Amino acid sequence: MEKEYRNNDIIIYWYPQDCSHAGKCWQTLPSVFDMEKRPWVNISGSSPEVIIKTIDKCPSRALQYSLPQGSAVDPKLAQGPGAKDYKADLDKAGKIRVIRDGPLLVEVPVQIIDTDGAIVGEGDRFVLCRCGKTKNPPFCDGSHIPGK
């Protein structure tokens, strides 16, 4: 179920079923996104341009935006990954495969960065743990296999 918040310059869409609760929104812009308040989105809490930059950081696309007709916001600023009509270039996309009862197989050039910001892996093939049993996070070490 989509929720919509709007003013004359921006429309914010929230898809709660898609939210991973990573917190990028409320950590970056608490004047707009406050989970303790209802409604939790205060569209007047910052400029539309700052809201756009914040929504572009949403990892799940649970937050998106568009510009209503007559918006004073430069449309060029509203073309990032948070834009409602954003389309990724899938012709150049790699793949992440879900292995049944197993890990994620990454088949795309990536840098894997830990919580401290250190690069722990660079390349185009990785096997990432999904079960949380690995002793070498975030990489799979086969600990999900019974009897191992």
XYZ file of N, CA and C in Angstrom:
444
model
N 0.843 -1.177 0.000
C 0.000 0.000 0.000
C 0.894 1.247 0.000
N 0.701 2.090 -0.957
C 1.487 3.312 -1.104
C 0.892 4.428 -0.253
N 1.780 5.215 0.374
C 1.347 6.425 1.073
C 1.992 7.600 0.357
N 1.287 8.703 0.302
C 1.744 9.852 -0.471
C 1.712 11.107 0.393
N 2.779 11.890 0.283
C 2.886 13.169 0.979
C 3.249 14.196 -0.085
N 2.533 15.324 -0.143
C 2.791 16.263 -1.231
C 2.679 17.715 -0.786
N 3.407 18.544 -1.517
C 3.219 19.985 -1.458
C 3.338 20.497 -2.895
N 3.523 21.791 -3.075
C 3.560 22.353 -4.431
C 4.821 21.986 -5.201
N 5.875 21.544 -4.512
C 7.162 21.324 -5.175
C 7.620 19.876 -5.253
N 7.083 19.004 -4.413
C 7.542 17.611 -4.414
C 6.425 16.692 -3.916
N 6.428 15.495 -4.437
C 5.546 14.436 -3.933
C 6.454 13.319 -3.432
N 6.251 12.901 -2.186
C 7.002 11.790 -1.605
C 6.068 10.586 -1.548
N 6.562 9.463 -2.039
C 5.812 8.209 -1.994
C 6.534 7.274 -1.030
N 5.767 6.590 -0.196
C 6.345 5.606 0.715
C 5.626 4.284 0.515
N 6.422 3.245 0.297
C 5.922 1.886 0.137
C 6.378 1.093 1.362
N 5.587 1.103 2.451
C 6.037 0.487 3.701
C 6.386 -0.988 3.575
N 5.734 -1.708 2.674
C 6.017 -3.133 2.516
C 7.406 -3.373 1.934
N 8.011 -2.367 1.311
C 9.344 -2.505 0.723
C 10.457 -2.006 1.638
N 10.089 -1.355 2.734
C 11.085 -0.707 3.594
C 11.915 -1.739 4.360
N 13.240 -1.603 4.259
C 14.154 -2.491 4.988
C 14.540 -1.899 6.341
N 14.072 -0.709 6.640
C 14.347 -0.004 7.887
C 15.846 0.191 8.117
N 16.567 0.468 7.031
C 17.995 0.760 7.131
C 18.228 2.089 7.847
N 17.265 2.981 7.821
C 17.356 4.232 8.563
C 18.068 5.365 7.859
N 18.395 5.206 6.593
C 19.098 6.279 5.867
C 18.293 7.573 5.892
N 16.975 7.474 5.801
C 16.132 8.666 5.745
C 16.161 9.429 7.071
N 15.802 8.769 8.161
C 15.706 9.487 9.428
C 17.064 9.826 10.025
N 18.105 9.068 9.696
C 19.442 9.419 10.171
C 19.986 10.631 9.424
N 19.679 10.727 8.136
C 20.180 11.819 7.309
C 19.343 13.080 7.457
N 18.033 12.938 7.570
C 17.146 14.102 7.554
C 16.000 13.937 8.566
N 16.335 13.979 9.875
C 15.303 13.760 10.889
C 14.237 14.856 10.932
N 14.511 16.019 10.359
C 13.499 17.079 10.325
C 12.341 16.727 9.390
N 12.568 15.791 8.481
C 11.529 15.351 7.546
C 11.018 13.959 7.903
N 11.934 13.058 8.236
C 11.575 11.656 8.482
C 11.756 11.339 9.965
N 10.645 11.161 10.679
C 10.683 10.912 12.119
C 9.690 9.797 12.451
N 10.210 8.614 12.720
C 9.372 7.438 12.969
C 8.534 7.559 14.248
N 8.875 8.500 15.124
C 8.130 8.672 16.369
C 6.886 9.535 16.177
N 6.789 10.249 15.060
C 5.670 11.163 14.827
C 4.699 10.586 13.810
N 3.474 11.087 13.842
C 2.462 10.735 12.853
C 1.863 12.020 12.313
N 1.862 12.249 11.028
C 2.518 11.394 10.051
C 4.028 11.456 10.224
N 4.711 10.408 9.845
C 6.158 10.324 10.068
C 6.943 11.137 9.056
N 6.298 11.587 7.975
C 6.944 12.427 6.970
C 6.433 13.852 7.127
N 7.352 14.779 7.410
C 7.052 16.206 7.483
C 7.632 16.846 6.227
N 6.837 16.928 5.192
C 7.313 17.376 3.886
C 7.819 18.821 3.916
N 7.435 19.586 4.935
C 7.891 20.972 5.072
C 9.154 21.084 5.910
N 9.715 19.956 6.337
C 10.862 19.964 7.233
C 12.190 20.305 6.595
N 12.244 20.389 5.280
C 13.479 20.739 4.574
C 13.113 21.130 3.145
N 14.104 21.583 2.414
C 13.863 21.967 1.021
C 13.646 20.715 0.172
N 12.900 20.837 -0.909
C 12.706 19.681 -1.787
C 14.022 19.114 -2.312
N 14.989 19.979 -2.573
C 16.277 19.522 -3.098
C 17.008 18.629 -2.095
N 16.957 18.980 -0.822
C 17.597 18.168 0.218
C 16.823 16.862 0.412
N 15.516 16.930 0.344
C 14.695 15.719 0.445
C 15.034 14.761 -0.691
N 15.178 15.295 -1.896
C 15.531 14.467 -3.057
C 16.859 13.758 -2.828
N 17.873 14.484 -2.363
C 19.190 13.874 -2.113
C 19.089 12.763 -1.074
N 18.257 12.963 -0.074
C 18.082 11.951 0.974
C 17.368 10.716 0.431
N 16.290 10.917 -0.299
C 15.535 9.781 -0.847
C 16.381 9.002 -1.844
N 17.264 9.684 -2.565
C 18.153 8.984 -3.503
C 19.061 7.980 -2.792
N 19.221 8.103 -1.464
C 20.065 7.184 -0.688
C 19.290 5.985 -0.142
N 17.984 5.962 -0.325
C 17.165 4.868 0.210
C 17.551 3.560 -0.478
N 18.051 2.562 0.273
C 18.550 1.341 -0.363
C 17.461 0.424 -0.920
N 16.235 0.574 -0.451
C 15.178 -0.352 -0.877
C 14.192 0.259 -1.877
N 14.312 1.541 -2.144
C 13.357 2.301 -2.971
C 11.963 2.329 -2.339
N 11.896 2.116 -1.031
C 10.617 2.253 -0.338
C 10.180 3.712 -0.329
N 11.141 4.627 -0.392
C 10.855 6.050 -0.549
C 11.176 6.448 -1.978
N 10.264 7.167 -2.599
C 10.463 7.686 -3.951
C 9.879 9.089 -4.009
N 10.176 9.816 -5.078
C 9.660 11.172 -5.233
C 9.318 11.446 -6.691
N 8.497 12.461 -6.877
C 8.247 13.027 -8.201
C 7.968 14.506 -8.002
N 7.959 15.234 -9.101
C 7.686 16.666 -9.050
C 6.300 16.924 -9.627
N 5.450 17.626 -8.882
C 4.141 17.952 -9.440
C 4.270 19.032 -10.514
N 3.289 19.124 -11.356
C 3.286 20.166 -12.377
C 3.360 21.527 -11.688
N 4.229 22.391 -12.195
C 4.401 23.714 -11.618
C 5.434 23.783 -10.511
N 6.115 22.683 -10.215
C 7.139 22.665 -9.169
C 8.255 23.646 -9.500
N 8.776 24.304 -8.473
C 9.896 25.225 -8.649
C 11.241 24.495 -8.668
N 11.245 23.195 -8.441
C 12.477 22.403 -8.406
C 12.948 22.137 -9.835
N 14.260 22.282 -10.055
C 14.855 21.980 -11.360
C 14.674 20.489 -11.644
N 13.985 20.128 -12.723
C 13.749 18.710 -13.024
C 15.030 17.891 -13.168
N 16.139 18.534 -13.512
C 17.414 17.812 -13.642
C 17.881 17.259 -12.301
N 17.457 17.892 -11.208
C 17.842 17.427 -9.873
C 17.011 16.225 -9.421
N 15.946 15.939 -10.146
C 15.004 14.902 -9.722
C 15.046 13.695 -10.649
N 16.251 13.276 -11.025
C 16.400 12.140 -11.931
C 17.224 11.006 -11.327
N 17.419 11.050 -10.015
C 18.241 10.044 -9.347
C 17.491 8.751 -9.094
N 18.133 7.822 -8.376
C 17.537 6.507 -8.133
C 16.275 6.536 -7.279
N 15.987 7.656 -6.636
C 14.759 7.763 -5.859
C 13.574 8.285 -6.652
N 13.815 8.705 -7.898
C 12.727 9.231 -8.729
C 11.723 8.122 -9.038
N 10.453 8.444 -8.947
C 9.399 7.441 -9.166
C 9.520 6.793 -10.538
N 9.930 7.554 -11.542
C 10.030 7.006 -12.898
C 11.449 6.574 -13.266
N 12.323 6.410 -12.265
C 13.711 5.997 -12.514
C 13.757 4.581 -13.085
N 14.557 4.417 -14.105
C 14.762 3.090 -14.703
C 16.259 2.803 -14.737
N 16.673 1.757 -14.087
C 18.079 1.345 -14.103
C 18.419 0.789 -15.482
N 19.672 0.945 -15.881
C 20.140 0.411 -17.162
C 20.475 -1.067 -16.971
N 19.497 -1.923 -17.167
C 19.677 -3.353 -16.916
C 20.475 -4.052 -18.000
N 20.706 -3.375 -19.131
C 21.554 -3.971 -20.169
C 22.982 -4.152 -19.671
N 23.403 -3.297 -18.737
C 24.764 -3.352 -18.200
C 24.809 -4.024 -16.828
N 23.680 -4.496 -16.370
C 23.598 -5.025 -15.012
C 24.193 -6.422 -14.905
N 24.814 -6.672 -13.776
C 25.251 -8.020 -13.452
C 24.113 -8.750 -12.771
N 24.425 -9.857 -12.173
C 23.386 -10.659 -11.538
C 23.798 -11.051 -10.122
N 22.803 -11.164 -9.277
C 22.968 -11.758 -7.958
C 21.961 -12.896 -7.904
N 22.480 -14.104 -7.783
C 21.613 -15.286 -7.794
C 21.393 -15.787 -6.370
N 20.172 -16.177 -6.101
C 19.826 -16.787 -4.822
C 19.946 -18.293 -5.003
N 20.800 -18.915 -4.206
C 20.983 -20.364 -4.244
C 20.000 -20.981 -3.247
N 19.205 -21.938 -3.704
C 18.210 -22.563 -2.822
C 18.886 -23.102 -1.560
N 18.351 -22.727 -0.409
C 18.874 -23.146 0.894
C 20.358 -22.834 1.043
N 20.817 -21.802 0.365
C 22.233 -21.461 0.415
C 22.477 -19.972 0.287
N 23.648 -19.617 -0.185
C 24.096 -18.230 -0.200
C 23.591 -17.442 -1.412
N 24.071 -16.220 -1.500
C 23.874 -15.374 -2.673
C 25.132 -15.454 -3.516
N 24.984 -15.682 -4.797
C 26.108 -15.719 -5.725
C 26.118 -14.398 -6.483
N 27.133 -13.578 -6.230
C 27.266 -12.272 -6.866
C 28.071 -12.444 -8.143
N 27.495 -12.012 -9.253
C 28.145 -12.133 -10.560
C 28.160 -10.768 -11.241
N 28.769 -9.810 -10.584
C 28.832 -8.443 -11.091
C 30.024 -7.763 -10.420
N 30.744 -6.905 -11.119
C 31.852 -6.202 -10.473
C 31.353 -5.333 -9.313
N 31.911 -5.576 -8.136
C 31.512 -4.823 -6.945
C 32.700 -4.633 -6.011
N 32.538 -3.666 -5.124
C 33.386 -3.544 -3.942
C 32.483 -3.887 -2.767
N 32.944 -4.724 -1.883
C 32.198 -5.050 -0.675
C 32.851 -4.271 0.455
N 32.052 -3.438 1.110
C 32.556 -2.512 2.121
C 31.934 -2.874 3.461
N 32.780 -3.016 4.493
C 32.256 -3.401 5.807
C 31.678 -2.190 6.539
N 31.194 -2.414 7.746
C 30.526 -1.359 8.507
C 31.457 -0.227 8.907
N 32.762 -0.465 8.873
C 33.729 0.584 9.179
C 34.186 1.328 7.933
N 33.676 0.932 6.767
C 34.048 1.587 5.521
C 35.240 0.967 4.823
N 35.775 -0.119 5.360
C 36.931 -0.785 4.748
C 36.467 -1.725 3.638
N 37.215 -1.755 2.554
C 36.913 -2.668 1.458
C 37.376 -4.063 1.863
N 36.447 -5.013 1.896
C 36.778 -6.391 2.276
C 36.745 -7.330 1.077
N 36.345 -6.818 -0.063
C 36.337 -7.623 -1.276
C 36.146 -6.757 -2.502
N 36.876 -7.084 -3.560
C 36.724 -6.421 -4.852
C 36.803 -7.488 -5.923
N 35.885 -7.460 -6.841
C 35.912 -8.438 -7.918
C 34.551 -8.609 -8.540
N 34.413 -9.671 -9.330
C 33.142 -9.897 -10.011
C 32.507 -11.243 -9.672
N 33.031 -11.933 -8.672
C 32.439 -13.200 -8.228
C 32.606 -13.312 -6.710
N 31.480 -13.371 -6.023
C 31.494 -13.550 -4.577
C 30.341 -14.450 -4.182
N 30.508 -15.148 -3.073
C 29.438 -15.938 -2.494
C 29.201 -15.352 -1.101
N 28.013 -14.770 -0.922
C 27.697 -14.070 0.316
C 26.723 -14.881 1.163
N 26.967 -14.880 2.464
C 26.148 -15.626 3.416
C 24.752 -15.016 3.536
N 23.749 -15.889 3.582
C 22.365 -15.473 3.857
C 21.874 -15.976 5.202
N 22.547 -16.974 5.773
C 22.010 -17.625 6.970
C 22.541 -17.031 8.274
N 23.649 -16.312 8.208
C 24.229 -15.738 9.413
C 25.127 -16.681 10.190
N 25.372 -17.888 9.693
C 26.191 -18.868 10.410
C 27.673 -18.788 10.062
N 28.026 -18.060 9.019
C 29.409 -18.000 8.571
C 30.332 -17.453 9.656
N 31.541 -17.928 9.650
C 32.566 -17.400 10.549
C 33.455 -16.407 9.801
N 33.091 -16.100 8.555
C 33.849 -15.174 7.717
C 32.895 -14.178 7.042
N 32.097 -13.444 7.838
C 31.116 -12.555 7.229
C 31.785 -11.440 6.412
N 31.181 -11.029 5.339
C 29.859 -11.391 4.829
C 29.886 -12.591 3.881
N 31.030 -13.252 3.798
C 31.203 -14.331 2.824
C 30.704 -15.665 3.365
N 30.177 -16.477 2.480
C 29.713 -17.808 2.847
C 30.919 -18.729 3.037
N 30.915 -19.492 4.126
C 31.973 -20.486 4.345
C 31.402 -21.905 4.372
N 30.154 -22.051 3.935
C 29.524 -23.369 3.894
C 28.892 -23.795 5.199
N 28.865 -22.923 6.201
C 28.311 -23.295 7.510
C 26.830 -23.637 7.457
N 26.150 -23.281 6.389
C 24.723 -23.592 6.259
C 24.487 -25.063 5.922
N 25.530 -25.758 5.518
C 25.402 -27.158 5.121
C 25.294 -28.021 6.378
N 24.211 -28.807 6.520
C 24.057 -29.653 7.709
C 25.255 -30.586 7.892
N 25.716 -30.695 9.126
C 26.823 -31.589 9.440
C 28.193 -30.991 9.180
N 28.264 -29.785 8.734
C 29.568 -29.176 8.457
C 30.125 -28.539 9.696
